[in-house]
XYZ file of C-alpha atoms in Angstrom:
182
model
C 0.174 0.288 -0.300
C 1.646 2.987 -0.757
C 1.065 6.405 1.251
C 1.172 9.775 -0.025
C 2.670 12.113 2.240
C 2.245 15.526 2.200
C 4.692 18.599 3.907
C 3.949 21.389 4.201
C 6.510 25.233 4.690
C 4.555 27.723 5.460
C 6.284 31.124 3.861
C 7.339 32.615 6.710
C 8.400 36.225 6.441
C 10.874 39.118 8.792
C 9.452 42.491 9.349
C 12.070 44.853 9.641
C 9.857 48.382 11.380
C 11.079 51.587 11.838
C 8.852 54.120 13.786
C 8.518 57.755 12.409
C 10.630 60.222 14.561
C 9.321 63.262 15.387
C 12.368 65.445 16.876
C 11.335 68.597 17.745
C 13.322 71.570 19.490
C 11.442 74.287 21.234
C 13.745 77.667 22.181
C 11.779 79.920 24.298
C 10.984 83.252 23.661
C 12.727 85.541 25.667
C 11.671 88.925 26.709
C 13.987 92.000 27.845
C 13.221 94.395 29.219
C 14.987 97.412 30.739
C 13.241 100.826 32.704
C 14.268 104.241 32.712
C 12.991 105.307 35.344
C 11.669 109.496 35.636
C 13.267 112.103 36.690
C 13.119 115.731 37.721
C 16.273 117.629 37.315
C 15.839 121.345 39.502
C 18.708 123.762 39.503
C 18.483 126.773 41.447
C 20.698 129.817 39.447
C 22.506 132.579 41.384
C 19.764 135.068 41.982
C 21.744 138.714 40.950
C 22.892 141.357 42.781
C 23.263 144.624 42.127
C 24.895 146.958 44.461
C 24.762 150.801 42.490
C 26.857 153.644 44.963
C 27.636 156.873 42.200
C 24.419 158.234 44.378
C 26.199 157.931 46.849
C 29.588 158.522 46.592
C 28.431 161.678 44.632
C 26.545 162.637 48.218
C 29.272 162.627 49.808
C 31.644 165.134 47.816
C 33.587 161.543 46.157
C 32.489 161.972 42.069
C 33.696 160.084 39.199
C 35.804 162.316 36.381
C 32.056 162.745 33.914
C 30.520 163.794 36.817
C 33.170 165.972 38.329
C 33.527 167.840 34.837
C 29.174 168.301 34.934
C 29.022 170.128 38.103
C 31.970 172.120 37.233
C 30.802 173.407 34.202
C 27.146 173.917 35.206
C 28.789 175.747 38.236
C 31.233 177.595 35.468
C 27.442 178.315 33.639
C 25.761 179.590 37.273
C 28.619 181.797 38.513
C 28.404 183.283 34.568
C 25.237 183.633 35.390
C 25.293 185.230 38.227
C 27.850 187.502 37.553
C 26.251 188.978 34.545
C 22.792 189.722 37.137
C 25.405 191.202 39.214
C 27.303 193.516 36.352
C 23.426 194.564 35.374
C 22.471 195.264 38.712
C 25.794 197.034 38.976
C 24.938 199.068 36.017
C 21.162 200.208 36.542
C 22.335 201.444 40.357
C 24.760 203.483 38.329
C 22.225 204.606 35.733
C 19.966 206.158 38.207
C 21.129 209.833 38.147
C 18.411 210.761 39.837
C 19.821 208.845 42.916
C 21.758 211.574 44.825
C 24.180 209.092 46.770
C 27.456 208.316 45.212
C 27.214 205.265 43.413
C 30.589 204.161 43.033
C 31.569 204.879 46.193
C 28.258 202.588 47.096
C 29.774 200.201 44.997
C 33.481 199.615 45.921
C 32.395 200.118 49.389
C 30.427 197.356 49.416
C 33.424 195.788 47.487
C 35.292 195.815 50.055
C 32.975 192.622 52.287
C 33.832 189.405 51.198
C 30.178 187.365 51.595
C 31.164 184.625 53.443
C 30.097 181.303 53.410
C 26.920 179.417 54.206
C 26.702 175.641 55.542
C 24.267 173.791 54.369
C 23.101 170.468 55.489
C 22.890 168.605 52.277
C 21.200 164.311 52.524
C 23.407 161.514 52.177
C 21.795 159.404 49.942
C 21.648 155.153 50.746
C 23.163 152.733 47.517
C 20.562 151.937 45.601
C 20.434 148.210 45.996
C 18.522 146.125 43.674
C 18.075 141.781 43.948
C 16.656 140.379 40.053
C 15.885 136.767 41.496
C 16.514 133.921 38.556
C 12.909 131.259 38.448
C 15.062 127.833 39.762
C 14.474 125.567 36.044
C 12.939 122.698 36.240
C 13.280 119.495 34.353
C 11.756 117.052 33.831
C 12.614 113.657 31.977
C 10.260 110.860 31.912
C 10.478 107.413 32.208
C 10.246 104.500 29.586
C 10.349 100.456 29.155
C 12.469 99.905 26.858
C 11.733 95.877 25.789
C 13.761 93.569 23.351
C 11.791 90.627 22.078
C 13.290 87.467 21.332
C 10.692 85.155 19.733
C 10.444 81.640 19.983
C 10.808 79.097 17.999
C 10.901 75.628 17.352
C 12.632 73.138 15.052
C 11.492 69.800 13.473
C 12.474 67.126 11.839
C 10.169 64.617 10.321
C 11.969 61.254 9.681
C 9.503 58.887 8.125
C 8.569 55.390 9.119
C 9.504 52.293 7.504
C 8.542 48.769 7.170
C 10.914 46.902 5.361
C 10.551 42.906 5.681
C 12.604 40.113 3.645
C 11.186 35.942 3.460
C 13.049 33.909 5.397
C 11.867 31.242 4.497
C 9.883 30.444 0.981
C 6.866 28.618 1.171
C 6.676 24.225 -0.115
C 5.003 21.899 -0.438
C 6.196 18.259 -0.151
C 4.757 15.563 -1.305
C 6.324 11.922 -1.241
C 4.929 8.750 -1.528
C 5.889 5.960 0.887
C 5.165 2.629 0.355
C 4.293 0.822 3.884
C 2.902 -3.198 3.209
C 1.019 -4.291 6.162
């Protein structure tokens, strides 16, 4: 008797699987801030003090050349006017021929006596003192906030997955006959 012997060998596959990868590198955002505070700057310039003692010195007799020249010119002018007035008065006295007195003798007699000086009290003028205040200078400098934003970033690299396979064993069917003696 013949016996049929069938053996089969299935296909055997070997799989190599490489998973997909997503590599990410994250850079965090950075906010750089600089705060400049407000400022108030105040400066006080010096005031201006003016002392004018010219009139004071003039009142006590100490004068500048210009003031002394003006005063001498005024006194000379006044002395000239007084001399002209005195000459007119003398001329008028001499012209009065109806007057019984001798005008020449009277004038000669009067010219013999000199006039006495006068003492007068003059006020002393105080120096002129002025002060000019200069207001303070105020400057307001506003504060501010400076900022710089460095944006974050996400760098990604995608590596796709792979599936590869190989046949490790091919399918096979073996058919054989065996003579079995019973």
